[in-house]
Coordinates of C-alpha atoms in Angstrom, one line a residue:
M182 CA 8.8 -9.4 -17.7
T183 CA 7.2 -12.7 -18.7
T184 CA 9.4 -15.7 -19.1
S185 CA 8.7 -16.8 -22.6
I186 CA 10.3 -17.9 -25.9
A187 CA 9.2 -17.9 -29.5
G188 CA 8.3 -21.3 -30.8
G189 CA 7.7 -22.6 -34.3
S190 CA 10.6 -23.5 -36.5
S191 CA 13.4 -23.8 -33.9
N192 CA 15.6 -26.9 -34.0
L193 CA 16.9 -28.2 -30.8
H194 CA 19.6 -30.8 -31.1
Y195 CA 20.5 -33.1 -28.2
R196 CA 22.2 -36.4 -27.5
L197 CA 20.7 -39.3 -25.7
S198 CA 22.9 -41.8 -23.9
F199 CA 21.2 -45.0 -22.7
C200 CA 23.1 -47.0 -20.2
Q201 CA 21.9 -50.5 -19.8
A202 CA 21.3 -51.5 -16.2
K203 CA 23.3 -54.4 -14.8
G204 CA 21.4 -57.6 -15.2
C205 CA 18.9 -56.2 -17.7
G206 CA 18.6 -58.1 -20.9
Q207 CA 17.6 -55.1 -23.0
T208 CA 17.6 -51.3 -22.7
S209 CA 14.4 -51.2 -20.7
R210 CA 16.0 -49.5 -17.7
I211 CA 17.6 -46.1 -18.0
S212 CA 20.2 -45.4 -15.4
S213 CA 21.4 -42.2 -16.9
L214 CA 20.3 -39.7 -19.5
T215 CA 22.5 -36.8 -20.6
F216 CA 21.7 -33.8 -22.7
N217 CA 24.1 -31.3 -24.2
G218 CA 24.0 -28.1 -22.1
C219 CA 25.8 -25.9 -19.6
L220 CA 25.9 -27.9 -16.4
R221 CA 24.6 -31.2 -15.1
N222 CA 21.9 -31.2 -12.5
D223 CA 20.3 -34.2 -10.8
I224 CA 16.6 -34.5 -10.9
S225 CA 14.2 -37.3 -9.8
W226 CA 12.1 -38.9 -12.3
S227 CA 9.0 -41.1 -12.0
D228 CA 7.0 -43.5 -14.2
G229 CA 6.1 -42.5 -17.7
L230 CA 9.5 -41.3 -19.0
S231 CA 9.0 -42.9 -22.4
K232 CA 6.0 -40.6 -23.0
L233 CA 7.8 -37.6 -21.8
L234 CA 10.6 -38.0 -24.4
K235 CA 8.3 -37.4 -27.4
F236 CA 8.0 -33.9 -28.9
Q237 CA 4.6 -33.0 -30.4
R238 CA 3.8 -29.4 -29.8
H239 CA 6.7 -27.7 -31.7
K240 CA 8.5 -28.5 -34.9
F241 CA 11.6 -29.6 -33.1
S242 CA 13.9 -32.4 -34.4
R243 CA 13.0 -35.6 -32.7
S244 CA 14.8 -38.8 -31.6
T245 CA 12.8 -42.0 -31.8
I246 CA 12.6 -44.5 -28.9
S247 CA 11.8 -48.1 -29.4
K248 CA 8.1 -48.8 -28.6
S249 CA 9.3 -51.9 -26.7
W250 CA 10.9 -49.7 -24.1
K251 CA 8.9 -49.6 -20.9
P252 CA 9.5 -47.5 -17.8
L253 CA 10.0 -49.5 -14.6
G254 CA 9.6 -47.2 -11.7
T255 CA 11.6 -44.3 -10.4
R256 CA 14.8 -43.5 -12.2
K257 CA 17.8 -41.2 -11.5
V258 CA 18.3 -38.9 -14.5
S259 CA 20.9 -36.3 -15.1
V260 CA 20.0 -33.3 -17.3
S261 CA 22.3 -30.6 -18.5
S262 CA 21.0 -27.1 -17.7
C263 CA 22.1 -23.5 -17.8
L264 CA 20.5 -23.0 -14.4
R265 CA 23.8 -23.3 -12.6
D266 CA 22.5 -23.1 -9.0
S267 CA 19.0 -24.4 -9.3
T268 CA 17.2 -27.7 -9.9
V269 CA 14.8 -28.7 -12.6
K270 CA 11.8 -30.8 -11.9
Y271 CA 9.5 -32.5 -14.4
F272 CA 5.9 -33.4 -13.7
D273 CA 2.8 -34.2 -15.7
F274 CA 0.8 -31.6 -13.7
A275 CA 2.0 -28.5 -11.8
V276 CA -0.4 -27.0 -9.3
I277 CA 0.4 -23.5 -8.0
G278 CA -1.4 -23.2 -4.6
S279 CA -2.6 -25.4 -1.8
G280 CA -6.1 -24.3 -1.1
V281 CA -9.3 -26.3 -1.8
A282 CA -9.1 -25.8 -5.6
G283 CA -5.5 -26.9 -5.9
L284 CA -5.7 -29.9 -3.6
R285 CA -9.0 -31.2 -5.0
Y286 CA -7.7 -30.9 -8.6
A287 CA -4.4 -32.6 -7.6
L288 CA -6.2 -35.6 -6.1
E289 CA -8.0 -36.2 -9.3
V290 CA -5.3 -35.7 -11.9
A291 CA -2.9 -37.8 -9.7
K292 CA -4.8 -40.8 -11.0
Y293 CA -3.3 -40.1 -14.4
G294 CA 0.2 -38.8 -13.8
T295 CA 2.7 -37.2 -11.5
V296 CA 1.7 -34.0 -9.7
A297 CA 3.7 -31.2 -8.0
I298 CA 1.8 -28.9 -5.6
I299 CA 3.8 -25.7 -5.2
T300 CA 2.9 -23.5 -2.2
K301 CA 4.7 -20.4 -1.0
A302 CA 4.3 -21.2 2.7
E303 CA 2.9 -24.4 4.2
P304 CA 0.0 -26.2 2.6
H305 CA -2.5 -25.2 5.2
E306 CA -1.8 -21.5 4.8
S307 CA -4.4 -20.5 2.3
N308 CA -7.6 -18.5 2.0
T309 CA -9.5 -21.8 2.3
N310 CA -8.2 -22.3 5.8
Y311 CA -9.5 -18.9 6.8
A312 CA -13.0 -19.3 5.3
Q313 CA -15.7 -19.3 8.0
G314 CA -18.7 -19.1 6.5
A315 CA -24.9 -11.4 -7.1
Y316 CA -24.7 -9.1 -9.5
L317 CA -23.6 -9.4 -13.1
C318 CA -23.3 -13.2 -12.7
D319 CA -23.0 -15.5 -15.7
E320 CA -26.2 -17.5 -15.8
E321 CA -24.7 -20.6 -17.2
T322 CA -21.9 -20.6 -14.6
V323 CA -24.4 -20.2 -11.8
R324 CA -26.4 -23.1 -13.2
V325 CA -23.3 -25.3 -13.3
V326 CA -22.3 -24.6 -9.7
C327 CA -25.9 -25.1 -8.4
T328 CA -26.2 -28.4 -10.3
E329 CA -22.9 -29.9 -9.6
G330 CA -22.3 -28.4 -6.1
P331 CA -24.1 -31.2 -4.1
D332 CA -22.0 -33.9 -5.7
R333 CA -18.8 -32.1 -4.7
I334 CA -20.0 -31.8 -1.1
R335 CA -20.8 -35.6 -1.1
E336 CA -17.3 -36.3 -2.4
L337 CA -15.8 -34.3 0.5
I338 CA -17.9 -36.2 3.0
A339 CA -16.7 -39.5 1.4
M340 CA -13.1 -38.3 1.9
G341 CA -13.6 -37.8 5.6
A342 CA -14.7 -34.1 5.9
M343 CA -16.9 -33.8 9.0
F344 CA -19.7 -31.2 8.8
D345 CA -22.3 -30.3 11.4
H346 CA -25.5 -32.3 11.6
G347 CA -28.8 -31.4 13.1
E348 CA -30.8 -33.4 15.7
D349 CA -32.6 -35.2 12.8
G350 CA -29.2 -36.6 11.5
N351 CA -29.2 -34.5 8.4
L352 CA -26.6 -31.9 7.5
H353 CA -27.2 -28.7 9.5
L354 CA -27.7 -25.8 7.0
A355 CA -26.9 -22.2 8.0
R356 CA -28.2 -19.0 6.4
E357 CA -26.1 -15.9 5.7
G358 CA -26.4 -12.5 4.2
G359 CA -28.2 -12.3 0.8
H360 CA -29.5 -15.9 1.2
S361 CA -33.2 -16.6 0.9
H362 CA -32.9 -20.1 2.5
H363 CA -30.8 -22.1 4.9
R364 CA -28.4 -23.7 2.4
I365 CA -24.8 -23.6 3.9
V366 CA -23.1 -26.8 4.9
H367 CA -20.6 -25.9 7.7
A368 CA -18.3 -27.2 10.3
A369 CA -19.0 -24.9 13.2
D370 CA -17.2 -21.6 12.3
M371 CA -14.2 -23.4 10.8
T372 CA -15.5 -24.9 7.6
G373 CA -12.6 -24.0 5.5
R374 CA -10.2 -25.5 8.0
E375 CA -12.1 -28.8 8.1
I376 CA -12.2 -29.1 4.3
E377 CA -8.5 -28.3 4.1
R378 CA -7.7 -30.9 6.7
A379 CA -9.6 -33.7 4.8
L380 CA -8.0 -32.7 1.5
L381 CA -4.4 -32.5 2.9
E382 CA -4.8 -35.8 4.5
A383 CA -5.7 -37.4 1.2
V384 CA -2.9 -35.6 -0.6
V385 CA -0.2 -36.8 1.9
N386 CA -1.3 -40.3 1.3
D387 CA -1.2 -40.1 -2.5
P388 CA 2.1 -41.4 -3.9
N389 CA 1.8 -39.5 -7.1
I390 CA 1.6 -36.1 -5.5
S391 CA 4.7 -34.2 -4.3
V392 CA 4.3 -31.1 -2.2
F393 CA 6.9 -28.3 -2.4
E394 CA 6.6 -26.0 0.6
H395 CA 8.1 -22.6 0.8
H396 CA 8.4 -22.2 -3.0
F397 CA 7.4 -18.8 -4.2
A398 CA 6.1 -18.8 -7.8
I399 CA 8.0 -16.2 -9.9
D400 CA 6.8 -16.5 -13.5
L401 CA 5.0 -18.9 -15.8
L402 CA 7.1 -20.5 -18.5
T403 CA 5.5 -19.8 -21.9
S404 CA 6.2 -20.0 -25.6
Q405 CA 4.5 -18.8 -28.7
D406 CA 3.1 -21.5 -31.0
G407 CA 1.7 -19.6 -34.0
P408 CA -1.1 -17.4 -32.7
D409 CA -1.3 -19.3 -29.4
M410 CA 0.5 -18.8 -26.1
V411 CA 1.5 -22.1 -24.4
C412 CA 2.3 -22.7 -20.8
H413 CA 5.1 -25.2 -19.9
G414 CA 5.4 -24.8 -16.2
V415 CA 6.7 -22.2 -13.7
D416 CA 9.8 -20.8 -12.1
T417 CA 9.8 -20.7 -8.3
L418 CA 12.1 -19.5 -5.6
N419 CA 12.7 -21.8 -2.6
T420 CA 12.5 -19.1 0.1
E421 CA 14.4 -21.3 2.6
T422 CA 17.4 -21.9 0.4
Q423 CA 17.1 -18.9 -2.0
Q424 CA 17.5 -21.4 -4.8
V425 CA 15.6 -21.1 -8.1
V426 CA 13.6 -24.2 -8.9
R427 CA 12.1 -24.7 -12.4
F428 CA 9.1 -26.9 -12.8
I429 CA 8.5 -28.1 -16.4
S430 CA 5.0 -29.6 -16.8
K431 CA 2.5 -30.6 -19.5
V432 CA -0.4 -28.9 -17.6
T433 CA -0.3 -26.1 -15.1
L434 CA -3.2 -25.2 -12.7
L435 CA -3.1 -21.8 -11.2
A436 CA -4.9 -21.9 -7.9
S437 CA -2.9 -19.3 -6.0
G438 CA -5.7 -17.5 -4.3
G439 CA -6.6 -13.9 -4.0
A440 CA -4.9 -10.5 -3.5
G441 CA -6.2 -9.2 -0.1
H442 CA -2.8 -8.0 1.0
I443 CA -2.7 -5.3 -1.6
Y444 CA -4.8 -3.6 1.0
P445 CA -3.5 -2.7 4.5
S446 CA -6.5 -4.3 6.2
T447 CA -7.7 -7.7 5.0
T448 CA -9.1 -10.9 6.3
N449 CA -6.8 -12.8 4.0
P450 CA -3.6 -14.7 5.1
Q451 CA -0.3 -13.0 4.4
V452 CA 0.3 -15.2 1.4
A453 CA -2.6 -13.6 -0.5
T454 CA -0.6 -11.1 -2.5
G455 CA -2.0 -11.7 -6.0
D456 CA 1.1 -13.4 -7.4
G457 CA -0.9 -15.7 -9.6
M458 CA -2.9 -12.9 -11.2
A459 CA 0.3 -10.9 -11.9
M460 CA 2.0 -13.9 -13.4
A461 CA -1.0 -14.7 -15.6
H462 CA -1.1 -11.1 -16.7
R463 CA 2.5 -11.2 -17.7
A464 CA 1.9 -14.4 -19.6
Q465 CA -0.8 -12.6 -21.6
A466 CA -3.8 -14.4 -20.0
V467 CA -7.0 -12.4 -20.0
I468 CA -7.7 -10.7 -16.7
S469 CA -11.3 -9.6 -15.9
N470 CA -13.3 -7.6 -13.4
M471 CA -10.4 -6.7 -11.1
E472 CA -12.4 -3.7 -9.9
F473 CA -14.8 -6.0 -8.1
V474 CA -13.2 -6.4 -4.7
Q475 CA -15.5 -7.6 -1.9
F476 CA -15.2 -6.1 1.6
H477 CA -16.4 -8.3 4.4
P478 CA -18.6 -6.2 6.6
T479 CA -17.4 -7.7 9.9
A480 CA -13.7 -8.1 10.7
L481 CA -12.7 -7.9 14.3
A482 CA -11.8 -4.3 15.2
D483 CA -8.8 -4.6 17.5
E484 CA -9.3 -1.0 18.6
G485 CA -12.6 -1.9 20.3
L486 CA -11.2 -4.9 22.3
P487 CA -10.8 -4.6 26.1
I488 CA -7.3 -5.9 25.7
K489 CA -5.4 -4.7 22.7
P490 CA -3.2 -7.2 20.8
I491 CA 0.5 -6.5 21.6
I492 CA 1.7 -7.4 18.1
A493 CA -0.2 -6.2 15.1
R494 CA -2.1 -8.9 13.2
E495 CA -0.9 -10.0 9.8
N496 CA -4.5 -10.2 8.8
A497 CA -7.8 -9.1 10.3
F498 CA -9.7 -11.8 12.2
L499 CA -12.9 -12.6 10.3
I500 CA -16.2 -12.6 12.2
T501 CA -18.3 -14.9 10.0
E502 CA -21.5 -13.7 8.4
A503 CA -23.2 -16.7 10.1
V504 CA -23.2 -14.6 13.3
R505 CA -25.7 -12.2 11.6
G506 CA -27.4 -15.2 10.0
D507 CA -27.9 -16.6 13.5
G508 CA -29.5 -13.4 14.7
G509 CA -26.6 -11.0 15.3
I510 CA -27.6 -7.3 15.3
L511 CA -25.4 -4.3 14.2
Y512 CA -25.4 -1.1 16.4
N513 CA -23.4 2.1 16.3
L514 CA -21.5 3.1 19.4
D515 CA -24.7 4.8 20.7
W516 CA -26.4 1.5 20.6
E517 CA -28.6 2.6 17.7
R518 CA -29.5 -0.2 15.3
F519 CA -28.9 1.2 11.8
M520 CA -29.2 -1.5 9.2
P521 CA -33.0 -1.2 8.8
L522 CA -32.3 2.4 7.7
Y523 CA -30.4 1.1 4.7
D524 CA -32.1 -2.1 3.6
E525 CA -35.3 -3.9 4.4
R526 CA -33.3 -7.1 4.9
A527 CA -31.4 -5.4 7.6
E528 CA -28.4 -7.5 8.9
L529 CA -29.2 -10.2 6.3
A530 CA -28.6 -7.9 3.3
P531 CA -25.8 -8.9 0.9
R532 CA -22.3 -8.1 2.0
D533 CA -21.8 -5.1 -0.2
V534 CA -24.9 -3.4 1.3
V535 CA -23.9 -4.1 4.8
A536 CA -20.3 -3.1 4.3
R537 CA -21.3 0.2 2.7
S538 CA -23.8 0.9 5.4
I539 CA -21.2 0.3 8.1
D540 CA -18.8 2.5 6.2
D541 CA -21.4 5.3 6.0
Q542 CA -22.0 5.1 9.7
L543 CA -18.3 5.3 10.5
K544 CA -17.7 8.3 8.3
K545 CA -20.8 10.2 9.3
R546 CA -20.2 9.6 13.0
C547 CA -16.4 9.8 12.9
E548 CA -16.1 6.4 14.6
K549 CA -13.7 3.6 14.0
Y550 CA -15.9 0.6 14.4
V551 CA -19.5 -0.6 15.0
L552 CA -20.9 -3.3 17.3
L553 CA -22.2 -6.8 16.4
D554 CA -24.3 -8.2 19.2
I555 CA -25.2 -11.9 19.5
S556 CA -25.4 -12.0 23.3
H557 CA -29.2 -12.2 23.3
K558 CA -28.9 -15.8 22.1
A559 CA -28.5 -18.7 24.4
R560 CA -24.9 -19.1 25.7
E561 CA -24.7 -22.8 24.8
K562 CA -25.9 -22.1 21.2
I563 CA -23.3 -19.3 20.7
L564 CA -20.4 -21.4 22.0
S565 CA -21.4 -24.4 19.9
H566 CA -21.9 -22.5 16.7
F567 CA -19.0 -20.1 17.0
P568 CA -16.3 -21.7 19.2
N569 CA -13.4 -20.2 17.2
I570 CA -14.7 -16.7 17.4
A571 CA -15.6 -17.0 21.1
A572 CA -12.1 -18.2 21.9
E573 CA -10.4 -15.5 19.9
C574 CA -12.4 -12.7 21.5
L575 CA -12.1 -14.1 25.0
H576 CA -8.3 -14.1 24.5
Y577 CA -8.6 -10.3 24.4
G578 CA -11.0 -10.0 27.3
L579 CA -14.3 -10.0 25.4
D580 CA -17.0 -12.6 26.2
I581 CA -19.3 -12.6 23.1
T582 CA -22.0 -14.4 25.1
R583 CA -22.3 -11.2 27.2
Q584 CA -20.7 -8.4 25.2
P585 CA -20.9 -7.0 21.6
I586 CA -18.1 -7.6 19.1
P587 CA -16.4 -4.6 17.7
V588 CA -16.3 -5.0 13.9
V589 CA -15.2 -3.0 10.8
P590 CA -15.2 -3.9 7.1
A591 CA -12.0 -5.3 5.6
A592 CA -10.9 -6.4 2.1
H593 CA -12.0 -10.0 1.8
Y594 CA -12.4 -11.4 -1.7
M595 CA -11.4 -10.7 -5.3
C596 CA -14.3 -11.4 -7.6
G597 CA -12.2 -10.8 -10.7
G598 CA -9.1 -12.6 -11.8
V599 CA -7.9 -14.7 -14.6
R600 CA -10.8 -15.2 -17.0
A601 CA -11.8 -18.9 -17.1
G602 CA -14.2 -20.9 -19.2
L603 CA -16.6 -23.5 -17.9
Q604 CA -13.8 -26.1 -17.8
G605 CA -11.4 -23.8 -16.0
E606 CA -9.5 -23.1 -19.2
T607 CA -7.8 -19.9 -20.1
N608 CA -6.7 -18.3 -23.4
V609 CA -3.2 -19.7 -22.7
Q610 CA -2.9 -23.4 -23.8
G611 CA -2.0 -25.7 -21.0
L612 CA -2.9 -23.2 -18.3
Y613 CA -6.0 -23.7 -16.2
V614 CA -7.3 -21.7 -13.2
A615 CA -9.6 -22.4 -10.2
G616 CA -10.4 -20.7 -7.0
E617 CA -10.2 -17.1 -6.1
V618 CA -7.5 -16.4 -8.7
A619 CA -10.1 -17.2 -11.4
C620 CA -12.9 -15.1 -12.8
T621 CA -15.5 -17.7 -13.7
G622 CA -18.5 -15.3 -13.8
L623 CA -20.2 -16.9 -10.8
H624 CA -19.8 -14.0 -8.4
G625 CA -20.3 -11.1 -10.7
A626 CA -19.6 -7.9 -8.8
N627 CA -20.4 -9.2 -5.4
R628 CA -19.9 -12.7 -4.1
L629 CA -22.7 -14.3 -2.2
A630 CA -21.7 -15.5 1.2
S631 CA -20.0 -19.0 1.4
N632 CA -20.0 -19.5 -2.4
S633 CA -16.2 -19.4 -2.8
L634 CA -15.4 -22.8 -1.5
L635 CA -18.2 -24.3 -3.6
E636 CA -17.0 -22.6 -6.7
A637 CA -13.4 -23.8 -6.1
L638 CA -14.6 -27.4 -5.7
V639 CA -16.8 -27.3 -8.8
F640 CA -14.3 -25.7 -11.1
A641 CA -11.3 -27.7 -9.9
R642 CA -13.2 -30.8 -10.7
R643 CA -14.4 -29.5 -14.1
A644 CA -10.8 -28.7 -15.1
V645 CA -9.7 -32.3 -14.5
Q646 CA -10.8 -34.0 -17.8
P647 CA -9.6 -31.3 -20.2
S648 CA -6.3 -31.2 -18.3
I649 CA -6.0 -35.0 -18.7
D650 CA -6.8 -34.7 -22.4
H651 CA -4.2 -32.0 -22.8
M652 CA -1.6 -34.0 -20.8
K653 CA -2.1 -37.0 -23.0
S654 CA -1.8 -35.1 -26.2
S655 CA 1.2 -33.1 -25.1
S656 CA 4.8 -34.0 -24.2
L657 CA 7.6 -32.7 -22.1
D658 CA 10.9 -31.8 -23.6
L659 CA 13.8 -32.8 -21.4
S660 CA 15.9 -29.9 -22.9
A661 CA 13.1 -27.5 -22.2
S662 CA 14.7 -26.1 -19.1
N663 CA 17.2 -24.3 -21.4
W664 CA 14.6 -22.4 -23.3
W665 CA 14.2 -19.7 -20.8
A666 CA 16.7 -17.3 -19.2
R667 CA 17.5 -17.8 -15.5
P668 CA 15.4 -15.6 -13.2
V669 CA 17.5 -13.1 -11.2
V670 CA 17.0 -13.0 -7.5
P671 CA 17.7 -9.6 -5.9
H672 CA 20.5 -9.9 -3.4
S673 CA 18.9 -7.2 -1.3
L674 CA 16.2 -9.6 -0.2
G675 CA 18.5 -11.1 2.3
S676 CA 17.9 -14.4 4.1
N677 CA 14.3 -13.9 5.0
V678 CA 12.9 -13.7 1.5
M679 CA 9.3 -14.2 2.2
D680 CA 9.0 -11.5 4.8
D681 CA 11.1 -9.1 2.8
V682 CA 9.0 -9.5 -0.3
L683 CA 5.8 -8.9 1.6
R684 CA 7.3 -5.9 3.5
K685 CA 8.5 -4.3 0.3
T686 CA 5.2 -4.9 -1.4
G687 CA 3.4 -3.2 1.5
G688 CA 5.7 -0.1 1.6
S689 CA 4.0 3.2 1.7
E690 CA 5.9 4.2 -1.4
E691 CA 3.9 1.7 -3.4
R692 CA 0.4 2.6 -2.3
V693 CA -1.6 4.2 -5.2
A694 CA -4.9 6.0 -5.7
G695 CA -6.5 4.9 -2.5
N696 CA -9.7 6.9 -3.0
H697 CA -10.6 4.8 -6.0
V698 CA -10.4 1.4 -4.4
E699 CA -11.9 1.7 -0.9
V700 CA -15.2 0.3 0.4
C701 CA -17.2 3.0 -1.5
R702 CA -16.3 4.7 -4.7
D703 CA -18.5 7.7 -4.2
R704 CA -16.2 10.8 -4.4
A705 CA -18.3 12.8 -1.9
V706 CA -18.1 10.0 0.7
N707 CA -14.4 9.7 0.1
N708 CA -13.8 13.4 0.7
E709 CA -16.0 13.2 3.8
A710 CA -13.8 10.5 5.1
G711 CA -10.9 12.9 5.2
N712 CA -12.7 15.2 7.5
C713 CA -12.8 12.8 10.4
G714 CA -9.9 10.4 9.8
G715 CA -12.0 7.8 8.0
R716 CA -10.7 4.4 7.1
N717 CA -9.4 4.8 3.5
Q718 CA -8.2 1.4 2.1
R719 CA -5.3 2.3 -0.1
V720 CA -4.0 -0.5 -2.3
R721 CA -0.4 -1.4 -3.1
G722 CA 1.8 -3.4 -5.4
P723 CA 1.5 -4.3 -9.1
V724 CA -1.8 -6.1 -8.7
G725 CA -3.2 -3.0 -6.9
E726 CA -2.2 -1.0 -9.9
V727 CA -4.1 -3.2 -12.3
L728 CA -7.1 -3.0 -9.9
V729 CA -6.9 0.8 -9.9
R730 CA -6.7 1.1 -13.7
E731 CA -9.9 -1.0 -14.0
R732 CA -11.7 1.0 -11.3
M733 CA -10.8 4.2 -13.0
G734 CA -11.9 3.0 -16.3
A735 CA -8.5 3.2 -17.9
D736 CA -8.2 -0.4 -18.8
N737 CA -11.3 -1.8 -20.6
G738 CA -9.6 -4.6 -22.4
G739 CA -10.2 -7.4 -19.9
A740 CA -13.6 -6.4 -18.4

């Protein structure tokens, strides 16, 4: 159920009470502001209150405020609200997600107004932090990213991001599967982590940005304005206090990441459950290409490690494609190199080709993993280029400078998502998208290696100016928190809300139509998998159901 109201001819009546501050010669300082409502709740307010009191988008009755009134810093405001056990927060911009797209956008729009970054875990827990390393693409989108990408990289460097440099002092460029040239800027095998570090450091030091950790986005707040759907913010659940927190904003950026955990095996962090896509779908945003799920060919196969993990991983450990770009070779368990049999580019073929080839080997040979060997390279080079991978494998008794790495495909990236224009705009006014949650047309059906971070940076930046324009032409209604019914939080979730939500989403009772959404969609191959216990990847949850409908051809409206 989407959280929405019908707009248009409604009349909202309210009362403003201005209390002159002691020692102030005129009513230029507001010490309290009261609205008719159900219950008073305290909220914090920042500069720009005068602008927020104007109503422009709907035909509501207005109350005028003297143009001579000027806001003078942070105020304490009381607002009546029917949300009896929750708080209401007002910002110019609400950003849902703390990956590269959300953080980069927040840093730009914070120059023009107040920003709330809403993240379901901690800010560093995003797909960006886990990033190590084209078909049906939209040509204009590709041209935009290729043209503007270098400037976005330079901006990161200016902000303090530290990338690897070669002996000549220039940026060291890596090559990965599907690439015809060395073109990938990187920080060893932890590029995403380094970008996230630089962005978070800048966000923490920005006084206009507030970060709300452990806030689980529930639903977008929308209203109907004639033929248009308008977004006014988001309802969230503070998973530490179990308190519903409502964010009212002029502009909302959805940067909530992907949906890898609709699959039982994925390289994505546990927070990648597709909430943003589901919320946008309920808010009537157009969803496109959800059937295009990319499987990374080489996730660490725990079954092949000398020492097995005692506790099952929340997400598969990614073995970056740069290992193959640096000369890594794939073998089956009989030490037979197989990639030349499938593609003349061998290990440097695009991800979909390599993933399907590995999948075919596993099913034909009834094996659970293949081997990725980089041990023929110099030890010093391996350790300098892949320190994170080397350390992780060594923890489980495997020395990648001497032994092959057991690998298997795992769900990695959602190429589809909320349809976005070239400015990150959606068909819902006031709602913008960037990052993996968006479908910009850059990736088509198969993302080229290492393009996700670049796309997020480019489209987060492109969404800034239209967001500012929308913010300046829009207004916040201080009584808006009463427009929507209060979300109901199931009591059965208990105290550990986050874990319970993910556990319930992942239950076997919610897995659907697995044969339609695994690595390969060929029915004969799928049936063959059943003969030797193959690795079917069954999806789960509401986002998984949308994905299945698109793959089965039942939902053609958004593709």
